[in-house]
Amino acid sequence: MLRCLRQDLLHDVKSRELRVIVIAAEGPVFCSGHDLKELSTEDDVKHHSQVFELCAEVMTLIQKLPVPVIAKVNGLATAAGCQLVASCDIAVASEKSKFATPGVNIGLFCSTPAVALGRSLPRKVALEMLFTGEPLSAHEALMHGLVSKVVPEDKLEEETMKISHKICESSKSVLALGKATFYRQITQDLDTAYKMTTQVMVDNLTLRDGQEGIEAFIQKRKPVWTHSQEEKK
C-alpha cells in the first residue's frame, strides 16, 4: 500500500495539468495504519526498518510535492493513518470521522505518527492522544487544527471539490513556490524565516505568472497563467 501510494503521488507530478492531489478511501475506515502482521517476530529487523523507512518517505514526500495534497477523510484514521492526515496540506473530514494513535495500547508507541501529530497539534493534545490512545472526534480534530474543515458526510465530496477547484484557479508555479517556502520557513527562527521569505517574494515577482497576476489585477481582468517556472523577460 505504501509503495502504491508513493507511486500514485509521483504520477505525472511534473505535468502542468496536475494541480492538486486528493487522498481518499473506500469503506468505513480512512486508514488504519500498518498491518501488524508485517511487524511480528516472523519478519526480521531489516524488514521492520524497511516498513517504517518507506512510511517516513511517503509522509515527507507529501510536503515536498509541488501541488497541494488534500486528505478527504470519511471514517477512522488511526496510527499511521492519522499520521497521513496530519502530513497532508489540507484535510477535510466528515462528521463521523475519528482520529487516534492507539499504539500504546498494544505495546507499540506511535513514535513516527508523533512526528506529524506534534507538528499539527498543540503538544498537550498530541501527547494525550499518544499516551492514552483515545480518539479525537472530527470536531475536536477541527478545534485543535488536525483537520481544516468538518462537514456532513453527504457534503464531503462537494466541499473537497470546492477547495480543489479554488486551488486550480491559481498558478501552479506560484503555488509550488509558496508551498515549498512555507515548509522551509516553519522550522526556522523568526529572523531567518523573514530573511528567506523576503528573497522568495522578490523571486516570485520575477516569474512570468507573478507579473501576469499583478498586471491582470491592475487591468481588472482574469490572469492567464502559464503555470511555468519561466521568468518574465
mmCIF file of C-alpha atoms in Angstrom:
data_model
loop_
_atom_site.group_PDB
_atom_site.id
_atom_site.type_symbol
_atom_site.label_atom_id
_atom_site.label_comp_id
_atom_site.label_asym_id
_atom_site.label_seq_id
_atom_site.Cartn_x
_atom_site.Cartn_y
_atom_site.Cartn_z
ATOM 1 C CA MET A 1 0.000 0.000 0.000
ATOM 2 C CA LEU A 2 2.808 2.416 0.857
ATOM 3 C CA ARG A 3 4.590 1.647 -2.405
ATOM 4 C CA CYS A 4 1.380 2.195 -4.365
ATOM 5 C CA LEU A 5 0.704 5.448 -2.540
ATOM 6 C CA ARG A 6 4.207 6.694 -3.302
ATOM 7 C CA GLN A 7 3.806 5.726 -6.952
ATOM 8 C CA ASP A 8 0.440 7.473 -7.210
ATOM 9 C CA LEU A 9 1.736 10.626 -5.523
ATOM 10 C CA LEU A 10 4.601 10.850 -8.013
ATOM 11 C CA HIS A 11 2.467 10.045 -11.070
ATOM 12 C CA ASP A 12 2.600 12.938 -13.581
ATOM 13 C CA VAL A 13 3.984 15.157 -10.822
ATOM 14 C CA LYS A 14 5.781 17.373 -13.362
ATOM 15 C CA SER A 15 2.755 17.755 -15.611
ATOM 16 C CA ARG A 16 1.219 21.226 -15.807
ATOM 17 C CA GLU A 17 -2.154 19.505 -15.786
ATOM 18 C CA LEU A 18 -1.625 18.172 -12.265
ATOM 19 C CA ARG A 19 -2.853 20.872 -9.913
ATOM 20 C CA VAL A 20 -3.984 19.156 -6.713
ATOM 21 C CA ILE A 21 -3.944 15.644 -5.221
ATOM 22 C CA VAL A 22 -6.791 14.215 -3.127
ATOM 23 C CA ILE A 23 -6.200 11.163 -0.939
ATOM 24 C CA ALA A 24 -9.424 9.327 -0.135
ATOM 25 C CA ALA A 25 -10.577 5.829 0.802
ATOM 26 C CA GLU A 26 -13.449 3.435 0.282
ATOM 27 C CA GLY A 27 -15.320 1.845 3.175
ATOM 28 C CA PRO A 28 -15.741 2.816 6.838
ATOM 29 C CA VAL A 29 -12.013 3.297 7.535
ATOM 30 C CA PHE A 30 -9.853 6.033 6.001
ATOM 31 C CA CYS A 31 -6.629 4.308 7.026
ATOM 32 C CA SER A 32 -5.865 2.035 9.967
ATOM 33 C CA GLY A 33 -2.106 2.283 9.702
ATOM 34 C CA HIS A 34 0.390 -0.556 9.483
ATOM 35 C CA ASP A 35 -0.637 -4.180 9.119
ATOM 36 C CA LEU A 36 0.544 -5.551 12.471
ATOM 37 C CA LYS A 37 1.116 -8.960 10.890
ATOM 38 C CA GLU A 38 4.008 -7.345 8.997
ATOM 39 C CA LEU A 39 5.555 -6.299 12.300
ATOM 40 C CA SER A 40 5.591 -9.683 14.022
ATOM 41 C CA THR A 41 8.759 -11.530 15.020
ATOM 42 C CA GLU A 42 8.328 -13.719 11.938
ATOM 43 C CA ASP A 43 9.999 -10.896 9.998
ATOM 44 C CA ASP A 44 13.480 -9.661 10.787
ATOM 45 C CA VAL A 45 14.661 -6.228 11.907
ATOM 46 C CA LYS A 46 15.692 -5.346 8.349
ATOM 47 C CA HIS A 47 12.107 -5.813 7.149
ATOM 48 C CA HIS A 48 10.736 -3.751 10.029
ATOM 49 C CA SER A 49 13.190 -0.963 9.203
ATOM 50 C CA GLN A 50 12.135 -1.002 5.558
ATOM 51 C CA VAL A 51 8.471 -0.667 6.518
ATOM 52 C CA PHE A 52 8.998 2.368 8.742
ATOM 53 C CA GLU A 53 11.545 3.991 6.427
ATOM 54 C CA LEU A 54 9.150 3.709 3.490
ATOM 55 C CA CYS A 55 6.351 5.156 5.601
ATOM 56 C CA ALA A 56 8.522 8.127 6.602
ATOM 57 C CA GLU A 57 9.494 8.630 2.953
ATOM 58 C CA VAL A 58 5.854 8.785 1.862
ATOM 59 C CA MET A 59 4.898 11.197 4.660
ATOM 60 C CA THR A 60 7.747 13.593 3.881
ATOM 61 C CA LEU A 61 7.115 13.266 0.134
ATOM 62 C CA ILE A 62 3.657 14.787 0.583
ATOM 63 C CA GLN A 63 5.138 18.062 1.765
ATOM 64 C CA LYS A 64 7.791 18.047 -0.961
ATOM 65 C CA LEU A 65 5.302 17.717 -3.808
ATOM 66 C CA PRO A 66 4.760 20.878 -5.888
ATOM 67 C CA VAL A 67 0.965 20.723 -5.568
ATOM 68 C CA PRO A 68 -1.334 20.831 -2.531
ATOM 69 C CA VAL A 69 -2.356 17.441 -1.121
ATOM 70 C CA ILE A 70 -5.806 17.112 0.454
ATOM 71 C CA ALA A 71 -6.926 14.296 2.747
ATOM 72 C CA LYS A 72 -10.621 13.535 2.245
ATOM 73 C CA VAL A 73 -11.477 11.632 5.422
ATOM 74 C CA ASN A 74 -14.702 9.710 5.856
ATOM 75 C CA GLY A 75 -14.166 7.328 8.737
ATOM 76 C CA LEU A 76 -11.495 6.197 11.155
ATOM 77 C CA ALA A 77 -7.860 7.284 10.806
ATOM 78 C CA THR A 78 -5.577 5.549 13.273
ATOM 79 C CA ALA A 79 -1.831 5.312 13.901
ATOM 80 C CA ALA A 80 -0.030 5.817 10.556
ATOM 81 C CA GLY A 81 -3.443 6.667 9.073
ATOM 82 C CA CYS A 82 -3.700 9.558 11.494
ATOM 83 C CA GLN A 83 -0.105 10.405 10.582
ATOM 84 C CA LEU A 84 -1.140 10.521 6.925
ATOM 85 C CA VAL A 85 -3.899 13.027 7.669
ATOM 86 C CA ALA A 86 -1.532 15.185 9.717
ATOM 87 C CA SER A 87 1.040 15.093 6.916
ATOM 88 C CA CYS A 88 -1.342 16.389 4.234
ATOM 89 C CA ASP A 89 -1.504 20.104 3.458
ATOM 90 C CA ILE A 90 -5.281 20.256 3.925
ATOM 91 C CA ALA A 91 -7.711 17.781 5.488
ATOM 92 C CA VAL A 92 -11.482 17.745 5.055
ATOM 93 C CA ALA A 93 -13.381 15.309 7.272
ATOM 94 C CA SER A 94 -16.928 14.079 7.609
ATOM 95 C CA GLU A 95 -18.637 14.450 10.966
ATOM 96 C CA LYS A 96 -18.380 10.718 11.663
ATOM 97 C CA SER A 97 -14.592 10.640 11.274
ATOM 98 C CA LYS A 98 -12.328 9.886 14.214
ATOM 99 C CA PHE A 99 -8.586 10.134 14.739
ATOM 100 C CA ALA A 100 -6.415 8.110 17.084
ATOM 101 C CA THR A 101 -2.900 6.871 17.820
ATOM 102 C CA PRO A 102 -3.668 3.710 19.838
ATOM 103 C CA GLY A 103 -0.276 2.031 19.513
ATOM 104 C CA VAL A 104 0.472 2.433 23.201
ATOM 105 C CA ASN A 105 -2.388 0.044 23.984
ATOM 106 C CA ILE A 106 -0.735 -2.823 22.102
ATOM 107 C CA GLY A 107 2.790 -2.096 23.255
ATOM 108 C CA LEU A 108 3.984 -0.234 20.158
ATOM 109 C CA PHE A 109 4.127 3.511 20.845
ATOM 110 C CA CYS A 110 3.199 5.663 17.825
ATOM 111 C CA SER A 111 6.594 7.358 17.663
ATOM 112 C CA THR A 112 6.612 8.037 13.919
ATOM 113 C CA PRO A 113 2.989 9.296 13.860
ATOM 114 C CA ALA A 114 4.031 11.556 16.744
ATOM 115 C CA VAL A 115 6.305 13.463 14.365
ATOM 116 C CA ALA A 116 3.383 14.590 12.207
ATOM 117 C CA LEU A 117 0.989 14.979 15.141
ATOM 118 C CA GLY A 118 3.443 17.098 17.081
ATOM 119 C CA ARG A 119 3.698 19.461 14.135
ATOM 120 C CA SER A 120 -0.068 19.720 13.662
ATOM 121 C CA LEU A 121 -1.480 19.741 17.194
ATOM 122 C CA PRO A 122 -0.715 21.543 20.452
ATOM 123 C CA ARG A 123 1.763 19.476 22.457
ATOM 124 C CA LYS A 124 -0.598 18.534 25.266
ATOM 125 C CA VAL A 125 -3.335 17.435 22.873
ATOM 126 C CA ALA A 126 -0.884 15.338 20.845
ATOM 127 C CA LEU A 127 0.564 13.740 23.969
ATOM 128 C CA GLU A 128 -2.846 12.887 25.390
ATOM 129 C CA MET A 129 -3.658 11.089 22.137
ATOM 130 C CA LEU A 130 -0.299 9.294 22.211
ATOM 131 C CA PHE A 131 -0.385 8.390 25.913
ATOM 132 C CA THR A 132 -3.992 7.170 26.062
ATOM 133 C CA GLY A 133 -4.803 6.014 22.535
ATOM 134 C CA GLU A 134 -8.218 7.660 22.901
ATOM 135 C CA PRO A 135 -9.664 9.061 19.671
ATOM 136 C CA LEU A 136 -10.470 12.651 18.777
ATOM 137 C CA SER A 137 -13.852 13.304 17.226
ATOM 138 C CA ALA A 138 -13.963 15.182 13.942
ATOM 139 C CA HIS A 139 -14.975 18.401 15.693
ATOM 140 C CA GLU A 140 -12.207 18.015 18.284
ATOM 141 C CA ALA A 141 -9.746 17.454 15.443
ATOM 142 C CA LEU A 142 -11.011 20.652 13.821
ATOM 143 C CA MET A 143 -10.793 22.620 17.050
ATOM 144 C CA HIS A 144 -7.160 21.593 17.573
ATOM 145 C CA GLY A 145 -6.057 22.000 13.950
ATOM 146 C CA LEU A 146 -5.629 18.410 12.781
ATOM 147 C CA VAL A 147 -8.203 18.960 10.024
ATOM 148 C CA SER A 148 -9.207 22.046 8.056
ATOM 149 C CA LYS A 149 -12.949 21.533 7.808
ATOM 150 C CA VAL A 150 -15.671 19.200 9.068
ATOM 151 C CA VAL A 151 -18.841 18.702 7.039
ATOM 152 C CA PRO A 152 -21.780 16.276 6.940
ATOM 153 C CA GLU A 153 -20.913 13.039 5.172
ATOM 154 C CA ASP A 154 -23.128 13.856 2.188
ATOM 155 C CA LYS A 155 -21.265 17.166 1.704
ATOM 156 C CA LEU A 156 -17.737 15.758 1.914
ATOM 157 C CA GLU A 157 -17.188 15.289 -1.813
ATOM 158 C CA GLU A 158 -18.693 18.694 -2.614
ATOM 159 C CA GLU A 159 -16.532 20.531 -0.069
ATOM 160 C CA THR A 160 -13.354 18.739 -1.134
ATOM 161 C CA MET A 161 -14.001 19.565 -4.786
ATOM 162 C CA LYS A 162 -14.820 23.160 -3.896
ATOM 163 C CA ILE A 163 -11.398 23.578 -2.307
ATOM 164 C CA SER A 164 -9.715 21.701 -5.174
ATOM 165 C CA HIS A 165 -11.332 23.862 -7.835
ATOM 166 C CA LYS A 166 -10.346 27.017 -5.987
ATOM 167 C CA ILE A 167 -6.732 25.825 -5.890
ATOM 168 C CA CYS A 168 -6.889 25.128 -9.632
ATOM 169 C CA GLU A 169 -7.683 28.783 -10.288
ATOM 170 C CA SER A 170 -4.175 29.779 -9.219
ATOM 171 C CA SER A 171 -0.807 29.418 -10.905
ATOM 172 C CA LYS A 172 0.823 26.048 -10.318
ATOM 173 C CA SER A 173 4.311 27.567 -10.283
ATOM 174 C CA VAL A 174 3.350 30.215 -7.729
ATOM 175 C CA LEU A 175 1.635 27.621 -5.512
ATOM 176 C CA ALA A 176 4.660 25.324 -5.761
ATOM 177 C CA LEU A 177 6.956 28.139 -4.686
ATOM 178 C CA GLY A 178 4.637 29.126 -1.861
ATOM 179 C CA LYS A 179 4.214 25.584 -0.536
ATOM 180 C CA ALA A 180 7.945 24.855 -0.553
ATOM 181 C CA THR A 181 8.653 28.161 1.159
ATOM 182 C CA PHE A 182 6.035 27.594 3.849
ATOM 183 C CA TYR A 183 7.554 24.278 4.902
ATOM 184 C CA ARG A 184 11.083 25.716 4.810
ATOM 185 C CA GLN A 185 10.306 28.718 6.975
ATOM 186 C CA ILE A 186 8.194 26.878 9.557
ATOM 187 C CA THR A 187 11.297 25.227 11.050
ATOM 188 C CA GLN A 188 13.397 28.411 11.075
ATOM 189 C CA ASP A 189 13.757 31.109 13.690
ATOM 190 C CA LEU A 190 11.837 34.331 13.075
ATOM 191 C CA ASP A 191 14.705 36.429 11.666
ATOM 192 C CA THR A 192 15.923 33.659 9.366
ATOM 193 C CA ALA A 193 12.389 32.966 8.161
ATOM 194 C CA TYR A 194 11.761 36.616 7.290
ATOM 195 C CA LYS A 195 15.111 36.919 5.530
ATOM 196 C CA MET A 196 14.424 33.817 3.449
ATOM 197 C CA THR A 197 10.815 34.669 2.603
ATOM 198 C CA THR A 198 11.745 38.253 1.702
ATOM 199 C CA GLN A 199 14.007 36.878 -1.024
ATOM 200 C CA VAL A 200 11.290 34.441 -2.128
ATOM 201 C CA MET A 201 8.843 37.341 -2.558
ATOM 202 C CA VAL A 202 11.406 39.043 -4.800
ATOM 203 C CA ASP A 203 11.959 35.815 -6.736
ATOM 204 C CA ASN A 204 8.196 35.375 -7.089
ATOM 205 C CA LEU A 205 7.994 38.751 -8.801
ATOM 206 C CA THR A 206 10.442 37.568 -11.457
ATOM 207 C CA LEU A 207 8.153 34.712 -12.500
ATOM 208 C CA ARG A 208 6.008 35.264 -15.586
ATOM 209 C CA ASP A 209 2.948 34.276 -13.583
ATOM 210 C CA GLY A 210 3.940 36.661 -10.802
ATOM 211 C CA GLN A 211 3.922 39.591 -13.189
ATOM 212 C CA GLU A 212 0.858 38.305 -15.047
ATOM 213 C CA GLY A 213 -1.150 38.242 -11.823
ATOM 214 C CA ILE A 214 -0.220 41.810 -10.936
ATOM 215 C CA GLU A 215 -0.895 43.087 -14.449
ATOM 216 C CA ALA A 216 -4.260 41.313 -14.544
ATOM 217 C CA PHE A 217 -5.245 42.844 -11.204
ATOM 218 C CA ILE A 218 -4.317 46.351 -12.358
ATOM 219 C CA GLN A 219 -6.103 45.865 -15.675
ATOM 220 C CA LYS A 220 -9.150 44.353 -13.927
ATOM 221 C CA ARG A 221 -9.114 41.108 -15.906
ATOM 222 C CA LYS A 222 -8.637 37.435 -15.172
ATOM 223 C CA PRO A 223 -4.998 36.300 -15.261
ATOM 224 C CA VAL A 224 -3.840 33.886 -17.927
ATOM 225 C CA TRP A 225 -1.391 31.592 -16.188
ATOM 226 C CA THR A 226 1.496 29.780 -17.880
ATOM 227 C CA HIS A 227 1.987 27.504 -14.828
ATOM 228 C CA SER A 228 5.692 27.510 -15.640
ATOM 229 C CA GLN A 229 8.832 28.453 -13.727
ATOM 230 C CA GLU A 230 9.861 30.828 -16.507
ATOM 231 C CA GLU A 231 10.939 34.312 -15.553
ATOM 232 C CA LYS A 232 9.418 37.428 -17.064
ATOM 233 C CA LYS A 233 11.690 38.931 -19.719
#
